[in-house]
Structure formats: structure tokens, C-alpha cells
mmCIF file of C-alpha atoms in Angstrom:
data_model
loop_
_atom_site.group_PDB
_atom_site.id
_atom_site.type_symbol
_atom_site.label_atom_id
_atom_site.label_comp_id
_atom_site.label_asym_id
_atom_site.label_seq_id
_atom_site.Cartn_x
_atom_site.Cartn_y
_atom_site.Cartn_z
ATOM 1 C CA MET A 24 76.637 47.162 30.841
ATOM 2 C CA GLY A 25 73.401 46.203 30.518
ATOM 3 C CA LEU A 26 72.218 46.172 26.546
ATOM 4 C CA LEU A 27 75.760 46.948 25.591
ATOM 5 C CA SER A 28 76.566 43.586 27.129
ATOM 6 C CA ASP A 29 73.687 41.906 24.811
ATOM 7 C CA MET A 30 74.448 44.040 22.306
ATOM 8 C CA ALA A 31 78.249 42.388 22.330
ATOM 9 C CA VAL A 32 77.077 38.883 22.134
ATOM 10 C CA GLY A 33 74.452 39.548 18.898
ATOM 11 C CA SER A 34 77.388 41.400 17.148
ATOM 12 C CA GLU A 35 79.574 38.752 17.916
ATOM 13 C CA GLN A 36 77.075 35.938 16.978
ATOM 14 C CA ARG A 37 76.557 38.428 12.972
ATOM 15 C CA LEU A 38 80.070 39.125 12.979
ATOM 16 C CA ALA A 39 81.010 34.966 12.890
ATOM 17 C CA ALA A 40 78.542 34.839 9.912
ATOM 18 C CA ALA A 41 79.862 37.690 8.091
ATOM 19 C CA ARG A 42 83.067 35.708 8.264
ATOM 20 C CA ALA A 43 81.604 31.931 7.513
ATOM 21 C CA VAL A 44 80.287 33.705 3.589
ATOM 22 C CA VAL A 45 82.967 36.454 2.769
ATOM 23 C CA SER A 46 86.649 36.042 4.273
ATOM 24 C CA ASP A 47 88.299 39.246 4.838
ATOM 25 C CA SER A 48 90.477 39.504 2.232
ATOM 26 C CA GLU A 49 87.598 38.996 -0.180
ATOM 27 C CA LEU A 50 85.789 42.497 1.651
ATOM 28 C CA ARG A 51 88.536 44.000 1.203
ATOM 29 C CA GLU A 52 88.776 44.019 -2.094
ATOM 30 C CA ARG A 53 85.520 44.704 -2.865
ATOM 31 C CA CYS A 54 85.848 47.835 -0.985
ATOM 32 C CA ALA A 55 89.197 48.217 -3.096
ATOM 33 C CA ALA A 56 86.192 48.168 -5.819
ATOM 34 C CA LEU A 57 83.806 50.284 -4.889
ATOM 35 C CA PRO A 58 83.841 54.066 -5.765
ATOM 36 C CA PRO A 59 84.441 57.276 -3.814
ATOM 37 C CA ILE A 60 81.784 57.990 -0.768
ATOM 38 C CA PRO A 61 80.661 61.395 -0.241
ATOM 39 C CA ARG A 62 82.407 62.971 2.657
ATOM 40 C CA LEU A 63 81.002 64.944 5.529
ATOM 41 C CA ARG A 64 81.885 68.468 5.682
ATOM 42 C CA LEU A 65 80.045 70.701 8.782
ATOM 43 C CA SER A 66 78.364 73.948 7.648
ATOM 44 C CA THR A 67 80.517 77.340 8.182
ATOM 45 C CA ALA A 68 76.748 78.021 10.667
ATOM 46 C CA GLY A 69 78.094 76.413 13.073
ATOM 47 C CA PHE A 70 76.060 73.669 14.256
ATOM 48 C CA ASP A 71 74.972 70.327 12.879
ATOM 49 C CA LEU A 72 72.334 67.856 12.714
ATOM 50 C CA ILE A 73 72.838 63.740 12.401
ATOM 51 C CA ALA A 74 69.072 62.748 11.237
ATOM 52 C CA GLU A 75 68.727 58.974 12.313
ATOM 53 C CA LEU A 76 66.040 55.689 10.896
ATOM 54 C CA LYS A 77 65.386 53.652 12.725
ATOM 55 C CA LEU A 78 62.214 51.262 13.072
ATOM 56 C CA ARG A 79 62.562 50.312 16.498
ATOM 57 C CA SER A 80 64.058 51.869 19.893
ATOM 58 C CA PRO A 81 64.140 49.515 23.110
ATOM 59 C CA ALA A 82 63.455 52.222 25.225
ATOM 60 C CA LEU A 83 60.300 52.338 22.954
ATOM 61 C CA GLY A 84 59.297 49.947 21.012
ATOM 62 C CA ALA A 85 58.004 50.231 16.843
ATOM 63 C CA LEU A 86 58.309 53.153 16.781
ATOM 64 C CA SER A 87 54.680 55.313 15.006
ATOM 65 C CA ALA A 88 56.283 55.938 12.043
ATOM 66 C CA GLN A 89 57.877 52.141 10.913
ATOM 67 C CA THR A 90 55.412 52.665 7.964
ATOM 68 C CA VAL A 91 56.970 55.407 6.450
ATOM 69 C CA ASP A 92 58.268 55.176 3.116
ATOM 70 C CA PRO A 93 62.336 55.440 4.162
ATOM 71 C CA VAL A 94 63.208 56.828 1.122
ATOM 72 C CA ALA A 95 61.063 59.551 1.651
ATOM 73 C CA ARG A 96 61.902 60.490 4.587
ATOM 74 C CA LEU A 97 65.483 60.151 3.859
ATOM 75 C CA ARG A 98 65.450 62.375 1.313
ATOM 76 C CA GLY A 99 63.498 64.947 3.854
ATOM 77 C CA TYR A 100 66.359 64.887 6.345
ATOM 78 C CA ALA A 101 69.271 65.237 3.457
ATOM 79 C CA GLU A 102 66.938 68.340 1.650
ATOM 80 C CA ALA A 103 66.744 70.008 5.029
ATOM 81 C CA GLY A 104 70.185 70.440 4.885
ATOM 82 C CA ALA A 105 71.343 67.032 7.791
ATOM 83 C CA ALA A 106 75.096 67.264 7.874
ATOM 84 C CA VAL A 107 74.514 62.695 8.024
ATOM 85 C CA CYS A 108 71.999 60.045 8.163
ATOM 86 C CA SER A 109 72.482 57.615 10.522
ATOM 87 C CA ILE A 110 71.316 54.146 9.672
ATOM 88 C CA LEU A 111 70.603 51.531 12.684
ATOM 89 C CA THR A 112 71.563 47.941 10.937
ATOM 90 C CA GLU A 113 70.929 45.904 14.512
ATOM 91 C CA PRO A 114 68.203 43.873 14.092
ATOM 92 C CA SER A 115 67.331 42.497 17.572
ATOM 93 C CA ARG A 116 66.103 46.014 19.100
ATOM 94 C CA PHE A 117 66.393 47.832 16.635
ATOM 95 C CA ASP A 118 64.272 46.076 13.672
ATOM 96 C CA GLY A 119 68.487 47.027 11.762
ATOM 97 C CA ASP A 120 69.727 45.057 8.344
ATOM 98 C CA LEU A 121 72.519 46.333 6.345
ATOM 99 C CA SER A 122 69.950 46.638 3.701
ATOM 100 C CA HIS A 123 68.629 49.381 4.785
ATOM 101 C CA LEU A 124 72.641 50.908 4.670
ATOM 102 C CA ARG A 125 73.054 50.190 1.540
ATOM 103 C CA GLN A 126 69.220 51.861 0.144
ATOM 104 C CA ALA A 127 70.554 55.426 2.829
ATOM 105 C CA ALA A 128 73.957 54.679 0.956
ATOM 106 C CA THR A 129 71.776 55.357 -2.459
ATOM 107 C CA THR A 130 69.124 57.749 -1.528
ATOM 108 C CA LEU A 131 71.543 60.306 -0.486
ATOM 109 C CA ALA A 132 74.347 59.892 -2.559
ATOM 110 C CA PRO A 133 72.579 62.497 -5.569
ATOM 111 C CA TYR A 134 72.534 64.756 -1.934
ATOM 112 C CA GLY A 135 76.225 64.391 -1.451
ATOM 113 C CA VAL A 136 75.278 63.848 2.433
ATOM 114 C CA PRO A 137 76.951 60.015 4.147
ATOM 115 C CA ALA A 138 74.891 57.358 5.974
ATOM 116 C CA MET A 139 76.163 56.236 8.856
ATOM 117 C CA ARG A 140 76.861 52.347 10.178
ATOM 118 C CA LYS A 141 74.874 52.971 14.045
ATOM 119 C CA ASP A 142 75.885 49.472 15.347
ATOM 120 C CA PHE A 143 77.907 48.289 17.952
ATOM 121 C CA LEU A 144 79.990 46.975 16.377
ATOM 122 C CA VAL A 145 83.096 44.991 17.752
ATOM 123 C CA ASP A 146 85.525 44.114 14.923
ATOM 124 C CA PRO A 147 87.334 45.778 12.119
ATOM 125 C CA TYR A 148 85.968 43.286 9.369
ATOM 126 C CA GLN A 149 82.052 45.327 10.556
ATOM 127 C CA VAL A 150 83.322 49.080 9.467
ATOM 128 C CA LEU A 151 84.449 47.410 6.309
ATOM 129 C CA GLU A 152 81.501 45.797 5.868
ATOM 130 C CA ALA A 153 80.024 49.347 6.887
ATOM 131 C CA ARG A 154 82.213 50.367 4.243
ATOM 132 C CA ALA A 155 80.740 47.552 1.199
ATOM 133 C CA ASN A 156 77.244 48.638 2.281
ATOM 134 C CA GLY A 157 78.217 51.909 1.147
ATOM 135 C CA ALA A 158 78.574 53.663 4.645
ATOM 136 C CA GLY A 159 80.805 56.994 4.976
ATOM 137 C CA GLY A 160 80.927 56.842 8.149
ATOM 138 C CA VAL A 161 80.608 54.235 11.503
ATOM 139 C CA LEU A 162 79.200 54.859 15.988
ATOM 140 C CA LEU A 163 82.754 52.890 17.608
ATOM 141 C CA ILE A 164 81.778 52.430 21.376
ATOM 142 C CA VAL A 165 84.250 53.323 23.458
ATOM 143 C CA ARG A 166 83.375 50.586 26.048
ATOM 144 C CA MET A 167 82.199 48.286 23.535
ATOM 145 C CA VAL A 168 85.789 46.701 23.217
ATOM 146 C CA GLY A 169 88.926 46.589 24.268
ATOM 147 C CA ARG A 170 91.520 49.573 23.590
ATOM 148 C CA ASP A 171 93.875 47.403 20.979
ATOM 149 C CA ARG A 172 90.348 46.478 19.548
ATOM 150 C CA LEU A 173 89.122 50.309 19.240
ATOM 151 C CA VAL A 174 92.086 51.162 17.845
ATOM 152 C CA ALA A 175 92.156 48.956 15.535
ATOM 153 C CA MET A 176 88.622 49.350 14.262
ATOM 154 C CA LEU A 177 89.869 53.412 14.308
ATOM 155 C CA ASP A 178 92.618 52.356 12.094
ATOM 156 C CA ALA A 179 89.738 50.368 10.123
ATOM 157 C CA ALA A 180 88.052 53.600 9.236
ATOM 158 C CA ALA A 181 90.885 55.921 8.469
ATOM 159 C CA GLU A 182 91.921 53.388 6.168
ATOM 160 C CA GLN A 183 88.746 53.191 4.321
ATOM 161 C CA GLY A 184 87.925 56.507 4.280
ATOM 162 C CA LEU A 185 85.239 57.068 6.529
ATOM 163 C CA PHE A 186 84.570 59.412 9.681
ATOM 164 C CA VAL A 187 83.833 58.166 12.980
ATOM 165 C CA LEU A 188 81.259 59.061 15.465
ATOM 166 C CA LEU A 189 83.130 57.927 18.743
ATOM 167 C CA GLU A 190 80.636 56.998 21.100
ATOM 168 C CA ALA A 191 81.189 57.934 25.087
ATOM 169 C CA PHE A 192 78.556 57.655 27.831
ATOM 170 C CA ASP A 193 80.741 58.520 31.304
ATOM 171 C CA ALA A 194 84.150 59.851 32.511
ATOM 172 C CA ASP A 195 85.441 57.013 31.735
ATOM 173 C CA ASP A 196 84.419 56.530 28.671
ATOM 174 C CA LEU A 197 85.801 60.354 28.261
ATOM 175 C CA ALA A 198 89.399 59.679 29.646
ATOM 176 C CA ILE A 199 89.815 57.222 26.997
ATOM 177 C CA ALA A 200 88.968 59.017 24.842
ATOM 178 C CA ALA A 201 90.512 61.949 25.361
ATOM 179 C CA ASP A 202 93.570 59.609 25.787
ATOM 180 C CA LEU A 203 93.557 58.528 21.952
ATOM 181 C CA ALA A 204 92.780 62.117 20.974
ATOM 182 C CA GLY A 205 96.333 62.748 22.000
ATOM 183 C CA GLU A 206 97.747 59.422 20.572
ATOM 184 C CA ARG A 207 95.990 60.195 16.984
ATOM 185 C CA ARG A 208 96.440 64.002 16.503
ATOM 186 C CA GLY A 209 97.363 64.747 13.155
ATOM 187 C CA ARG A 210 96.243 61.688 11.284
ATOM 188 C CA ASP A 211 94.953 61.793 8.643
ATOM 189 C CA GLU A 212 91.539 61.155 9.375
ATOM 190 C CA GLN A 213 87.834 62.433 11.034
ATOM 191 C CA VAL A 214 87.029 61.205 13.984
ATOM 192 C CA LEU A 215 83.271 62.952 16.507
ATOM 193 C CA MET A 216 83.319 62.840 19.727
ATOM 194 C CA GLY A 217 79.493 62.020 20.757
ATOM 195 C CA LEU A 218 78.119 61.757 24.315
ATOM 196 C CA ASN A 219 75.628 60.130 24.733
ATOM 197 C CA CYS A 220 73.082 60.938 28.315
ATOM 198 C CA ARG A 221 70.820 58.002 28.411
ATOM 199 C CA ASP A 222 71.189 55.675 31.047
ATOM 200 C CA LEU A 223 72.255 51.913 29.769
ATOM 201 C CA GLN A 224 70.538 50.459 33.100
ATOM 202 C CA THR A 225 67.186 52.207 32.941
ATOM 203 C CA LEU A 226 67.323 53.931 29.213
ATOM 204 C CA GLN A 227 65.862 56.794 31.125
ATOM 205 C CA ILE A 228 67.598 60.186 29.027
ATOM 206 C CA ASP A 229 69.579 62.323 32.064
ATOM 207 C CA PHE A 230 70.097 65.961 29.681
ATOM 208 C CA ALA A 231 72.556 67.435 32.118
ATOM 209 C CA ARG A 232 74.862 64.739 31.569
ATOM 210 C CA PHE A 233 75.372 67.144 28.337
ATOM 211 C CA GLU A 234 76.984 70.250 30.674
ATOM 212 C CA ARG A 235 78.646 68.170 33.264
ATOM 213 C CA LEU A 236 80.475 66.038 31.727
ATOM 214 C CA ARG A 237 81.101 68.967 28.409
ATOM 215 C CA GLU A 238 84.546 69.713 29.594
ATOM 216 C CA GLN A 239 86.370 66.250 30.221
ATOM 217 C CA LEU A 240 85.511 66.184 25.354
ATOM 218 C CA PRO A 241 88.345 65.776 23.868
ATOM 219 C CA THR A 242 88.907 69.608 22.497
ATOM 220 C CA ALA A 243 90.917 68.452 19.442
ATOM 221 C CA TRP A 244 87.716 66.046 18.257
ATOM 222 C CA PRO A 245 84.002 68.205 17.130
ATOM 223 C CA ALA A 246 81.169 67.539 20.093
ATOM 224 C CA VAL A 247 78.771 65.610 19.324
ATOM 225 C CA ALA A 248 75.338 65.550 22.103
ATOM 226 C CA GLU A 249 73.365 62.296 21.293
ATOM 227 C CA SER A 250 70.018 61.974 22.862
ATOM 228 C CA GLY A 251 67.944 63.520 24.281
ATOM 229 C CA VAL A 252 67.651 66.363 21.767
ATOM 230 C CA ILE A 253 64.196 66.547 21.367
ATOM 231 C CA THR A 254 63.251 70.245 21.100
ATOM 232 C CA ALA A 255 64.531 73.603 20.005
ATOM 233 C CA ASP A 256 64.995 75.108 22.815
ATOM 234 C CA ASP A 257 67.683 71.533 24.046
ATOM 235 C CA ALA A 258 69.070 72.305 20.559
ATOM 236 C CA VAL A 259 69.675 75.914 21.693
ATOM 237 C CA GLN A 260 71.535 74.959 24.611
ATOM 238 C CA VAL A 261 73.600 71.975 23.784
ATOM 239 C CA ALA A 262 74.790 74.383 20.681
ATOM 240 C CA ARG A 263 75.784 76.788 23.745
ATOM 241 C CA LEU A 264 77.938 74.246 26.242
ATOM 242 C CA GLY A 265 79.451 74.251 22.297
ATOM 243 C CA TYR A 266 78.514 70.633 20.965
ATOM 244 C CA ARG A 267 79.305 71.136 17.128
ATOM 245 C CA LEU A 268 76.567 68.520 16.373
ATOM 246 C CA ALA A 269 73.047 66.351 17.944
ATOM 247 C CA LEU A 270 71.887 63.340 17.027
ATOM 248 C CA VAL A 271 68.398 63.286 16.743
ATOM 249 C CA GLY A 272 66.820 59.752 16.351
ATOM 250 C CA THR A 273 63.231 58.984 17.710
ATOM 251 C CA THR A 274 61.927 62.725 17.867
ATOM 252 C CA LEU A 275 62.479 62.374 13.887
ATOM 253 C CA MET A 276 61.133 59.127 13.621
ATOM 254 C CA GLN A 277 58.344 60.344 15.276
ATOM 255 C CA ARG A 278 57.383 63.630 13.260
ATOM 256 C CA ASP A 279 55.185 63.310 10.482
ATOM 257 C CA ASP A 280 57.480 65.654 8.640
ATOM 258 C CA PRO A 281 60.270 64.745 9.791
ATOM 259 C CA ALA A 282 62.392 67.183 7.170
ATOM 260 C CA GLN A 283 59.973 70.736 9.186
ATOM 261 C CA ALA A 284 61.638 69.381 12.733
ATOM 262 C CA VAL A 285 64.903 69.119 11.185
ATOM 263 C CA ARG A 286 64.894 72.764 9.866
ATOM 264 C CA GLU A 287 63.831 73.402 13.432
ATOM 265 C CA LEU A 288 66.791 72.621 15.223
ATOM 266 C CA LEU A 289 68.865 73.033 12.238
ATOM 267 C CA ALA A 290 67.647 76.922 12.599
ATOM 268 C CA ALA A 291 67.536 76.841 16.725
ATOM 269 C CA GLY A 292 71.698 75.562 16.891
ATOM 270 C CA ARG A 293 72.633 77.902 14.349
ATOM 271 C CA GLY A 294 71.514 80.819 15.568
ATOM 272 C CA ALA A 295 72.440 79.912 19.477
ATOM 273 C CA ALA A 296 75.639 78.890 18.137
ATOM 274 C CA GLN A 297 76.546 82.466 16.197
#
């Protein structure tokens, strides 16, 4: 799996270190004492954006906007209409930290916009950890763990009231996701089905993947186009294919006016979705 294999090793190490400090039962107690979190709300316009805050990209290195005030950037995302803000917490390749998630949750709370923990999670403990640090949702990658562990993580998210962005890369991932969608039909949970068009080995974008695999995404869950949406035309293309949301990261981080970029992408996608 290349990048994912490396990330899994690091994630397991961080998991062990966190558990040595805070037990599962103590973490669950902390979560139970927390106030409600903003819920994921999709607009009636037919297309939404998950706007990402990240300081580094494995494909491009340090991003030019790294020194820009993250609070101002997150406020710009929310004010421009982003449905979710994705926050990288992986430290080794993305310069992320759980403190970034806490800061984002505090910043976004007045807007009612949830923060999503984007990381390479491998255990339900890390789902609880996300909730304890202010997340309203988590990214779960289909191929990161075995099926039983993935189900346990989905259950933990549902228990905590967190939405899940379930990420797939290929037809095999989507087959697993479709099976899970059938099994979980009728459950009280929010799941988004993401398709990432980045090649995990080369880190290059394969935009055609969005069309090639579109019909294999489970229909029960809103479809999310991940990576590759850079221009307004890209937003139009994925919206016309039936993707309900797009996750956009590097493009927004490289823009001096990210709020305007959010508005442009939303307008293009919603125009195509009508």
C-alpha cells in the first residue's frame, strides 16, 4: 500500500502512546461529559464542499499558505459556505496535530460547521479521541484495517454522533463499502462515501477515476469526490457525475483568498447540480 502502510505503522505507534496516558474507559468518560457537536448539514442546492486545512502535502511538500493564520482561514471557509472543515492531525507527513483539531472546533462552533478529523485511523480509540478533541466527524479509510476493525470504528462513530467520510481508492474498496452500506441500512448514522482519485504509489491525480468508478459507489451514502477538484470546471464535472460533495485541500491552501475559492467552487458545482 506504500503511503498507507507507512501511515498505519505511525498511527499504531501514536495509538499505543495515547493509550498509555489515557485509558479507553477514561476517554469514553471524557466524551460523555462533552456538550453536543455541530451536525453535518448538506444544503438543498445539491452540492457541498469539505474545505481542508493542512500544512503539508506528501505530493507537494510545505504549502505556501503555511504561515497564514489558520483561524482566519477556517472562518473564511465557514463564511463562504463550506459544509465541513477537514483538519489534518497526522504529524509525520502532514505536520498535523490534535491541537489543530481543537482550535478548529472552537473556531467553527459559532458557525455550526463541524470539524472532521482527517488522519490514518486504525482503532475505535482514535474515533473517541477525535470526539474528545472537538471533531464532528472522522475520515475512515476502507483499506487501512480489516473489516471487523472497520465496523467497530463505524460503530464508535455512530455511538458518538460523528459522521464518517468512508474513503475508497478502487473497485475492491468500493465492493467492501457497498457490502457495508447494505448491512448498515436503516442505522442512525451519517456516512459519506468518498472516492479518492490520487494514486497511492505515484501520488498523481487520476481524475478519470471519478467517472470510471462512479456507478460502483453505494447509492445509500452521498458521494464525495476527493482530490483532483482544483478548478470550477472540475467542480462542474464531478457534480454532473452525481457527486454530492467535493473535498478540496491543497488548492484552497495555496489560494491567498480561500473564501473566494470556496465560493467559486460551490457556485460552479451547484449550478451543475441543478
